[in-house]
Coordinates of C-alpha atoms and ligand atoms in Angstrom, one line a residue:
Chain A
M1 CA 149.0 44.6 58.6
L2 CA 145.7 43.6 57.1
L3 CA 144.8 40.0 56.8
I4 CA 142.9 39.7 53.6
T5 CA 141.2 36.5 52.3
C6 CA 141.6 35.9 48.6
P7 CA 138.5 34.0 47.4
W8 CA 140.8 31.5 45.6
C9 CA 143.9 31.3 47.9
G10 CA 142.6 32.0 51.4
P11 CA 143.9 34.4 54.0
R12 CA 147.2 36.1 53.2
N13 CA 149.1 39.1 54.5
E14 CA 148.3 42.5 53.0
T15 CA 151.8 42.6 51.4
E16 CA 150.7 40.0 48.9
Y17 CA 148.0 42.3 47.5
H18 CA 147.7 45.5 45.4
Y19 CA 144.9 48.0 46.3
G20 CA 142.5 49.1 43.6
G21 CA 140.2 51.6 45.2
Q22 CA 136.4 51.7 45.2
A23 CA 134.6 48.7 43.8
H24 CA 131.3 48.7 41.8
V25 CA 132.0 51.8 39.7
P26 CA 130.1 51.0 36.5
H27 CA 131.7 51.7 33.2
P28 CA 129.6 54.3 31.2
E29 CA 127.0 52.6 29.0
N30 CA 127.4 55.1 26.1
P31 CA 131.0 56.4 26.4
G32 CA 130.8 58.4 23.2
E33 CA 127.9 60.5 24.5
L34 CA 129.5 61.6 27.9
T35 CA 130.2 65.2 28.6
D36 CA 133.5 66.2 30.1
E37 CA 131.8 66.5 33.5
Q38 CA 130.4 63.0 33.3
W39 CA 133.8 61.6 32.3
A40 CA 135.4 63.5 35.3
A41 CA 132.8 61.9 37.6
Y42 CA 133.6 58.4 36.2
V43 CA 137.4 58.7 36.2
F44 CA 138.1 60.8 39.2
Y45 CA 135.2 61.1 41.7
R46 CA 134.9 58.3 44.3
D47 CA 133.2 57.8 47.6
N48 CA 135.4 58.2 50.7
P49 CA 133.3 56.8 53.6
K50 CA 134.3 56.3 57.2
G51 CA 132.9 52.8 57.8
P52 CA 132.2 49.9 55.6
F53 CA 133.7 50.4 52.1
A54 CA 133.5 48.0 49.1
E55 CA 136.9 48.1 47.4
R56 CA 139.0 46.2 44.9
W57 CA 142.1 44.2 45.7
M58 CA 144.4 42.2 43.5
H59 CA 146.4 39.1 44.7
S60 CA 149.4 40.5 42.9
I61 CA 152.0 38.0 44.2
G62 CA 149.6 35.1 44.4
C63 CA 147.0 34.1 41.8
R64 CA 147.0 37.7 40.3
R65 CA 143.2 37.8 40.3
W66 CA 141.1 40.9 41.2
F67 CA 138.3 40.5 43.8
N68 CA 136.3 42.7 46.1
V69 CA 136.7 43.3 49.8
L70 CA 134.3 44.9 52.3
R71 CA 136.4 46.6 54.9
D72 CA 135.7 49.1 57.7
T73 CA 137.9 52.2 57.0
A74 CA 137.5 53.3 60.6
T75 CA 138.5 50.1 62.4
H76 CA 140.5 48.5 59.5
E77 CA 138.4 45.3 60.1
V78 CA 138.2 43.2 56.9
L79 CA 134.5 42.2 57.0
T80 CA 134.4 39.9 54.0
S81 CA 135.8 39.3 50.5
Y82 CA 133.9 38.2 47.4
R83 CA 134.3 37.6 43.7
L84 CA 133.9 40.4 41.1
D85 CA 130.7 38.8 39.7
E86 CA 129.1 38.7 43.2
P87 CA 127.0 41.6 44.5
R88 CA 128.1 43.6 47.5
P89 CA 127.1 41.6 50.6
G90 CA 124.3 43.3 52.5
G91 CA 123.3 45.4 49.5
N92 CA 124.6 48.8 48.3
R93 CA 124.8 50.9 51.4
Chain B
M1 CA 139.4 62.9 47.4
Q2 CA 140.5 59.8 49.3
S3 CA 141.7 59.7 52.9
H4 CA 144.8 57.6 53.6
P5 CA 146.9 56.9 56.6
L6 CA 150.4 58.4 56.6
Q7 CA 152.9 57.3 59.2
A8 CA 155.9 58.8 60.9
L9 CA 158.4 57.5 63.5
V10 CA 161.0 58.7 66.0
S11 CA 164.0 57.0 67.6
E12 CA 165.3 57.2 71.1
L13 CA 167.6 60.2 72.0
H14 CA 171.0 60.1 70.5
E15 CA 174.1 62.4 70.4
P16 CA 174.0 64.8 67.5
V17 CA 174.9 62.7 64.4
H18 CA 172.7 64.2 61.7
P19 CA 173.0 68.0 61.4
T20 CA 170.5 68.7 58.6
V21 CA 167.3 67.5 57.0
V22 CA 168.0 64.8 54.4
M23 CA 165.5 63.8 51.8
S24 CA 166.1 61.0 49.3
N25 CA 163.5 60.4 46.6
H26 CA 165.6 57.5 45.4
V27 CA 165.2 55.2 48.5
H28 CA 162.3 57.3 49.9
V29 CA 163.9 58.6 53.1
Y30 CA 163.0 61.9 54.9
V31 CA 164.9 62.3 58.1
S32 CA 166.1 65.0 60.5
Q33 CA 167.4 64.9 64.1
A34 CA 165.4 66.9 66.7
H35 CA 167.3 69.2 69.0
K36 CA 166.7 66.8 71.9
G37 CA 168.3 64.0 69.8
E38 CA 165.5 61.9 68.3
L39 CA 165.8 60.9 64.7
V40 CA 162.4 61.9 63.1
M41 CA 161.4 60.1 60.0
G42 CA 158.4 60.3 57.7
A43 CA 157.2 57.0 56.2
G44 CA 155.2 56.3 53.1
V45 CA 151.5 56.5 52.7
D46 CA 149.4 53.4 53.1
S47 CA 147.8 52.3 49.8
Y48 CA 144.2 51.8 51.2
N49 CA 141.7 54.3 52.5
G50 CA 141.6 54.6 56.2
Y51 CA 140.4 56.9 59.1
G52 CA 141.9 54.8 61.9
Q53 CA 144.9 57.1 62.5
R54 CA 147.2 54.1 62.2
G55 CA 148.7 52.4 59.2
S56 CA 150.2 49.0 58.4
F57 CA 153.4 47.8 60.0
H58 CA 155.1 46.8 56.8
V59 CA 155.3 50.5 55.8
I60 CA 157.3 51.2 58.9
E61 CA 159.5 48.2 58.2
R62 CA 160.2 49.4 54.7
Q63 CA 160.9 52.9 55.9
M64 CA 163.5 51.6 58.4
A65 CA 165.1 49.5 55.7
A66 CA 165.4 52.5 53.4
A67 CA 166.9 54.7 56.2
I68 CA 169.5 52.1 57.0
E69 CA 170.3 51.7 53.3
L70 CA 171.1 55.5 53.3
F71 CA 172.7 55.7 56.7
P72 CA 174.0 52.3 58.0
V73 CA 174.8 53.9 61.4
F74 CA 171.1 54.3 62.0
A75 CA 170.9 50.5 62.5
R76 CA 171.9 51.1 66.1
A77 CA 168.9 53.4 66.8
H78 CA 165.8 51.9 68.4
V79 CA 162.3 53.1 67.4
L80 CA 160.6 54.8 70.3
R81 CA 157.2 55.3 68.7
T82 CA 155.3 55.5 65.5
W83 CA 152.0 57.2 64.7
G84 CA 149.7 57.7 61.7
G85 CA 147.6 60.7 60.6
I86 CA 145.0 61.0 57.9
V87 CA 145.9 62.8 54.7
D88 CA 143.5 63.8 51.9
V89 CA 144.8 62.7 48.6
T90 CA 143.6 63.9 45.2
P91 CA 143.8 61.9 41.9
D92 CA 147.0 63.8 40.9
A93 CA 148.4 64.0 44.5
S94 CA 148.4 67.8 44.2
P95 CA 146.2 70.2 46.2
I96 CA 143.0 71.9 45.1
I97 CA 143.1 75.7 45.8
G98 CA 140.4 77.9 44.3
R99 CA 136.7 78.5 43.6
T100 CA 134.0 75.9 43.6
P101 CA 130.7 75.8 41.7
V102 CA 129.0 77.3 44.8
E103 CA 129.3 81.1 44.9
N104 CA 131.6 82.4 47.7
L105 CA 132.7 78.9 48.7
Y106 CA 136.5 78.3 48.2
V107 CA 138.5 75.3 48.9
N108 CA 142.1 74.8 49.9
C109 CA 142.5 71.0 50.4
G110 CA 143.9 67.8 49.1
W111 CA 147.4 68.6 50.5
G112 CA 148.0 64.9 51.1
T113 CA 151.4 64.1 52.3
G114 CA 153.0 67.5 51.8
G115 CA 150.9 70.3 53.2
F116 CA 153.1 71.7 56.0
K117 CA 155.9 73.1 53.9
A118 CA 153.5 74.7 51.5
T119 CA 151.6 76.7 54.1
P120 CA 153.0 80.2 53.3
A121 CA 152.4 80.0 49.6
A122 CA 149.0 78.3 50.1
G123 CA 147.8 81.0 52.5
W124 CA 149.0 83.8 50.3
T125 CA 147.5 82.5 47.0
F126 CA 144.3 81.4 48.8
A127 CA 143.9 84.9 50.3
H128 CA 144.4 86.5 46.9
T129 CA 141.7 84.2 45.5
I130 CA 139.2 85.1 48.1
A131 CA 140.0 88.8 48.1
T132 CA 139.8 89.2 44.3
G133 CA 137.5 86.4 43.3
E134 CA 140.2 85.3 40.8
P135 CA 143.0 82.8 41.4
H136 CA 146.6 84.1 41.7
P137 CA 148.7 83.0 38.6
L138 CA 150.5 80.6 41.0
N139 CA 147.4 78.7 42.1
A140 CA 145.4 79.0 38.8
P141 CA 146.5 75.5 37.6
F142 CA 145.4 74.0 40.9
A143 CA 141.7 74.7 40.3
L144 CA 139.0 72.0 40.8
E145 CA 138.2 72.2 37.1
R146 CA 141.4 70.4 36.2
F147 CA 139.7 67.1 36.8
T148 CA 137.2 68.1 34.1
T149 CA 139.6 69.6 31.6
G150 CA 142.1 66.8 32.1
A151 CA 144.9 69.4 32.7
L152 CA 146.2 67.5 35.8
I153 CA 149.3 68.9 37.6
D154 CA 151.2 65.7 37.3
E155 CA 150.5 62.0 37.1
H156 CA 150.0 60.5 40.5
G157 CA 153.4 59.4 41.7
A158 CA 155.3 61.8 39.4
A159 CA 154.2 64.7 41.7
A160 CA 157.0 66.1 43.8
V161 CA 157.1 64.3 47.1
A162 CA 159.8 66.5 48.7
H163 CA 158.8 67.4 52.2
Ligands
FAD1 C1 152.7 61.5 59.8 C2 152.6 62.7 58.9 C3 153.8 63.4 58.5 C4 153.7 64.5 57.7 N1 154.9 65.1 57.3 C5 154.8 66.2 56.5 C6 156.1 66.9 56.2 O1 157.1 66.5 56.7 N2 156.0 68.0 55.4 C7 154.8 68.4 54.9 O2 154.8 69.4 54.2 N3 153.6 67.8 55.2 C8 153.6 66.7 56.0 N4 152.5 66.1 56.3 C9 151.2 66.5 55.6 C10 150.5 67.6 56.3 O3 150.3 67.3 57.7 C11 149.1 67.8 55.7 O4 149.3 68.0 54.3 C12 148.5 69.1 56.2 O5 148.3 68.9 57.6 C13 147.1 69.3 55.6 O6 146.5 70.4 56.2 P1 145.0 70.8 56.0 O7 144.7 71.9 56.9 O8 144.7 71.0 54.5 O9 144.2 69.5 56.4 P2 144.1 68.7 57.8 O10 145.3 69.0 58.6 O11 143.8 67.3 57.5 O12 142.9 69.4 58.5 C14 141.5 69.1 58.2 C15 140.7 69.4 59.4 O13 139.3 69.3 59.1 C16 138.7 68.7 60.2 N5 137.4 68.1 59.7 C17 137.3 67.0 58.9 N6 136.0 66.8 58.7 C18 135.3 67.7 59.3 C19 133.9 68.0 59.4 N7 133.0 67.3 58.8 N8 133.6 69.1 60.2 C20 134.5 69.9 60.8 N9 135.8 69.6 60.7 C21 136.2 68.6 60.0 C22 139.7 67.7 60.7 O14 139.4 67.3 62.1 C23 141.0 68.5 60.6 O15 141.3 69.3 61.7 C24 152.5 65.0 57.2 C25 151.3 64.3 57.6 C26 151.4 63.2 58.4 C27 150.1 62.5 58.8
ZN2 ZN1 144.7 34.5 45.2

């Protein structure tokens, strides 16, 4: 069971949250001009690192807000959590 | 492709009570009894990415609740051990079998939670693909290009989960 800290509600069990996959995936700037390949990259292609991973979680049975978590996918250690408008702690990889 | 933990569990040894494999999509139970007597159960996949070869305990808890819903007699069985493996999951929870943009490089991956049972068909169609350079009609829809064309096999979650 992961213990995840919601930036608004504090530390809660994983069962209060919903997972949202990789964080910091930018929406295309000019969606109308994308090729099918570029859409595929945006919609389906994600990083899958072994180690620290910035990912989205939603406090679905709490405040229902989305936020980001930096978690080590090898050890399951939750390193930190931060708001969506904050940059990834320690920079982008 | 995302790597997720998938867990399974076995009980202590019991007299034969369960002569066949039973799969219930409704409550999500997959259970058989080994010849020695253990009840063997597959649990659900953990929602998050992970390489730690273990998953979260609430998944096991939910699995046991589902099994007891289906077979109340299992409430007397004790869990002997649980374990987790890493499964590679695609956006539509279906495998990718076919060519790649690199000449002479073929992939047969993304089997996720259901790759054992499919081995004969996967091997046969993959061999056909490599031998002829063209997919067999059975694996043609499973090509990597489906993520570009949008012709996915099924929406994630609607894909067959039968093991
Ligand atoms: C607990 C559990 C229960 C399951 N139950 C069922 C079931 O009842 N029925 C069913 O059909 N399926 C089941 N599965 C799913 C099935 O095990 C998988 O779908 C199947 O094993 C996938 O086979 P694969 O060869 O494609 O990939 P894998 O078995 O994942 O093999 C990938 C291999 O690549 C190696 N590798 C990774 N990276 C590298 C690298 N950089 N260099 C070299 N090697 C590398 C790995 O070490 C591994 O040996 C279950 C899985 C688990 C974990
Ligand atoms: Zn909250």
